[in-house]
C-alpha cells in the first residue's frame, strides 16, 4: 500500500497521451501495485476517481469510486471500478452541465458539459472485458478520468471561465443552488 504524490496542473506529464497496457503487463506485479497505489491515493485524497497519469504513470488505467464522498456529497455511489484501456463514447445527444473538480487542479471547480449516457468498454484489473452503459453523474466521472488518459483536464472543457470558483467560494455562493440542481438531475436520470 502506498499513497503517491499527485501531479498538479502545469506538470507536462498531465498533458501527455497515455499508452495502452497489454494483458501481460497488466498481470505483472508492478502494474498490480500501481493499481493498488491508485486506489490508496484516491482514498487518501477523497477523490471520486484518479487516473494513472495523475501519479506520473503514462498508462491507460484509472480508478473510480464514490461512497458518501465529502468532496461530492450529491454523487450517487459508484462501487470501486478499475478501468484499463477504457473506451468511452456517447450513445445519444443528451448533455448536462456538471460542476467538476480535480485532484490535479487544487482548490478549483468549474462548469463542464458532459454526456449523460455513455457506453464504457474496458478491462478490469484481471483483464476481463466489460461493456456497460453508464448514466448521469457516474457517466461524467468516467468521462473526466478518461480525459486524463488523453492529456486533458476539466479546465480545457470549462464552457464559461466565469464559472470557475475556489472550493471556499463554491461553499459560500454556489453550493446550495448546485446541490438542488443535482438533486433534480439525479432524480431524473437515476445516477
Ligand atoms: Zn481529475
Coordinates of C-alpha atoms and ligand atoms in Angstrom, one line a residue:
X1 CA 0.0 0.0 0.0
X2 CA 1.3 3.4 -1.0
X3 CA -0.1 6.8 -1.3
X4 CA 1.6 8.5 -4.2
X5 CA 2.2 12.2 -4.9
X6 CA -0.4 13.7 -7.2
X7 CA 0.8 15.9 -10.0
X8 CA -0.7 19.3 -10.4
X9 CA -1.8 21.3 -13.4
X10 CA 1.3 22.8 -15.1
X11 CA 3.2 19.4 -14.9
X12 CA 3.8 18.5 -18.5
X13 CA 3.1 14.8 -17.8
X14 CA -0.6 15.6 -17.3
X15 CA -0.7 16.7 -20.9
X16 CA 0.7 13.6 -22.4
X17 CA -1.3 10.9 -24.1
X18 CA -1.0 7.7 -22.1
X19 CA -0.3 4.3 -23.8
X20 CA -2.4 1.2 -23.7
X21 CA -1.5 -1.7 -21.4
X22 CA -1.0 -5.3 -22.7
X23 CA -2.6 -8.2 -20.8
X24 CA 0.9 -9.4 -19.9
X25 CA 1.8 -6.1 -18.4
X26 CA -1.5 -5.8 -16.6
X27 CA -0.8 -9.2 -14.9
X28 CA 2.7 -8.0 -13.7
X29 CA 3.3 -7.3 -10.0
X30 CA 4.4 -3.8 -11.0
X31 CA 1.1 -2.9 -12.7
X32 CA -1.0 -4.5 -10.0
X33 CA 1.0 -2.5 -7.5
X34 CA 0.3 0.7 -9.5
X35 CA -3.5 -0.1 -9.4
X36 CA -3.3 -0.6 -5.6
X37 CA -1.4 2.7 -5.3
X38 CA -4.1 4.5 -7.4
X39 CA -6.8 3.2 -5.1
X40 CA -4.9 4.2 -1.9
X41 CA -4.1 7.6 -3.4
X42 CA -7.7 8.2 -4.5
X43 CA -8.9 7.3 -1.0
X44 CA -6.4 9.4 0.8
X45 CA -7.3 12.4 -1.2
X46 CA -11.1 11.8 -1.1
X47 CA -11.2 11.7 -4.9
X48 CA -14.1 10.3 -6.8
X49 CA -11.5 8.9 -9.2
X50 CA -7.9 9.1 -10.2
X51 CA -6.0 8.3 -13.4
X52 CA -2.5 6.9 -13.7
X53 CA -1.0 10.0 -15.3
X54 CA -2.0 11.9 -12.2
X55 CA 0.7 10.0 -10.3
X56 CA 3.1 10.3 -13.3
X57 CA 2.5 6.9 -14.9
X58 CA 1.5 7.3 -18.6
X59 CA -0.6 4.2 -18.9
X60 CA -4.3 3.9 -19.7
X61 CA -5.6 2.9 -16.2
X62 CA -7.9 4.8 -13.9
X63 CA -9.9 4.0 -10.8
X64 CA -13.3 5.4 -9.8
X65 CA -15.2 5.0 -6.5
X66 CA -17.9 7.1 -4.9
X67 CA -19.2 6.3 -1.5
X68 CA -20.5 9.3 0.5
X69 CA -17.7 11.4 -0.8
X70 CA -17.2 14.6 1.3
X71 CA -16.0 16.4 -1.8
X72 CA -19.1 15.4 -3.8
X73 CA -21.9 14.5 -1.4
X74 CA -24.5 14.8 -4.1
X75 CA -23.0 12.0 -6.2
X76 CA -24.8 8.6 -6.0
X77 CA -22.5 5.7 -5.1
X78 CA -20.2 4.0 -7.6
X79 CA -18.6 0.8 -6.5
X80 CA -14.8 0.6 -6.8
X81 CA -14.2 0.2 -10.5
X82 CA -10.8 -0.2 -12.2
X83 CA -10.7 0.7 -15.9
X84 CA -7.9 -0.5 -18.1
X85 CA -7.7 0.7 -21.7
X86 CA -11.1 2.3 -21.4
X87 CA -13.1 3.4 -24.5
X88 CA -16.0 5.8 -23.7
X89 CA -18.5 7.1 -26.2
X90 CA -21.8 9.0 -26.1
X91 CA -24.7 6.9 -27.1
X92 CA -27.1 9.8 -27.7
X93 CA -27.0 13.6 -27.8
X94 CA -28.2 14.3 -24.3
X95 CA -25.8 16.5 -22.3
X96 CA -25.8 18.2 -18.9
X97 CA -23.6 20.7 -17.0
X98 CA -21.5 19.3 -14.2
X99 CA -19.5 21.3 -11.7
X100 CA -16.2 19.5 -11.7
X101 CA -13.1 19.4 -9.5
X102 CA -9.9 17.5 -9.9
X103 CA -7.2 16.3 -7.6
X104 CA -4.7 17.7 -10.1
X105 CA -6.3 21.2 -10.1
X106 CA -6.2 22.1 -6.4
X107 CA -8.9 24.3 -5.0
X108 CA -10.8 24.9 -8.2
X109 CA -14.1 23.9 -9.6
X110 CA -15.9 24.9 -12.8
X111 CA -18.8 24.0 -15.1
X112 CA -18.2 21.4 -17.8
X113 CA -20.7 20.0 -20.3
X114 CA -20.8 16.2 -20.2
X115 CA -22.6 13.4 -22.0
X116 CA -25.5 12.0 -19.9
X117 CA -25.4 8.5 -21.4
X118 CA -22.2 6.7 -22.4
X119 CA -21.0 3.3 -23.5
X120 CA -18.0 2.3 -21.5
X121 CA -15.8 -0.6 -22.6
X122 CA -12.7 -1.6 -20.5
X123 CA -10.8 -4.4 -18.9
X124 CA -10.8 -4.8 -15.2
X125 CA -7.6 -5.3 -13.3
X126 CA -7.8 -9.0 -14.1
X127 CA -8.1 -8.4 -17.9
X128 CA -11.8 -9.3 -18.0
X129 CA -13.6 -7.3 -20.7
X130 CA -16.6 -5.2 -19.7
X131 CA -19.1 -3.4 -21.9
X132 CA -21.5 -1.2 -19.9
X133 CA -23.9 1.8 -20.2
X134 CA -23.3 4.5 -17.6
X135 CA -25.5 7.4 -17.0
X136 CA -25.6 10.8 -15.3
X137 CA -23.0 11.7 -12.7
X138 CA -21.4 8.3 -12.9
X139 CA -21.0 8.8 -16.7
X140 CA -19.4 12.2 -16.1
X141 CA -17.0 10.8 -13.6
X142 CA -15.8 8.2 -16.1
X143 CA -15.6 10.9 -18.8
X144 CA -13.4 13.0 -16.5
X145 CA -11.0 10.1 -15.8
X146 CA -10.8 9.0 -19.4
X147 CA -9.9 12.6 -20.4
X148 CA -6.8 12.3 -18.2
X149 CA -5.6 9.4 -20.3
X150 CA -5.7 11.8 -23.3
X151 CA -3.8 14.6 -21.5
X152 CA -7.0 16.6 -21.0
X153 CA -8.1 18.4 -17.8
X154 CA -11.6 19.6 -16.9
X155 CA -10.2 23.1 -17.3
X156 CA -10.0 22.6 -21.0
X157 CA -13.7 22.0 -21.2
X158 CA -15.0 24.7 -19.0
X159 CA -17.5 26.5 -21.2
X160 CA -17.5 29.8 -19.3
X161 CA -14.4 30.7 -17.3
X162 CA -16.6 32.8 -15.1
X163 CA -18.0 29.6 -13.6
X164 CA -14.6 28.9 -12.1
X165 CA -14.6 29.1 -8.3
X166 CA -12.4 28.1 -5.4
X167 CA -13.9 25.4 -3.1
X168 CA -14.4 28.0 -0.4
X169 CA -16.3 30.3 -2.7
X170 CA -18.3 27.3 -4.0
X171 CA -19.4 26.5 -0.5
X172 CA -20.3 30.2 0.1
X173 CA -22.0 31.2 -3.1
X174 CA -22.8 28.2 -5.4
X175 CA -23.3 25.1 -3.3
X176 CA -27.0 25.4 -2.4
X177 CA -28.2 26.1 -5.9
X178 CA -25.9 23.5 -7.5
X179 CA -26.9 20.7 -5.0
X180 CA -30.5 21.4 -5.7
X181 CA -29.8 21.3 -9.5
X182 CA -28.0 17.9 -8.9
X183 CA -30.9 16.6 -6.7
X184 CA -33.3 17.2 -9.6
X185 CA -30.9 15.7 -12.2
X186 CA -30.2 12.6 -10.2
X187 CA -34.0 12.1 -9.6
X188 CA -34.5 12.3 -13.3
X189 CA -31.6 10.1 -14.6
X190 CA -31.2 7.9 -11.6
X191 CA -27.4 8.1 -11.2
Ligands
LIG1 ZN1 -9.1 14.8 -12.5

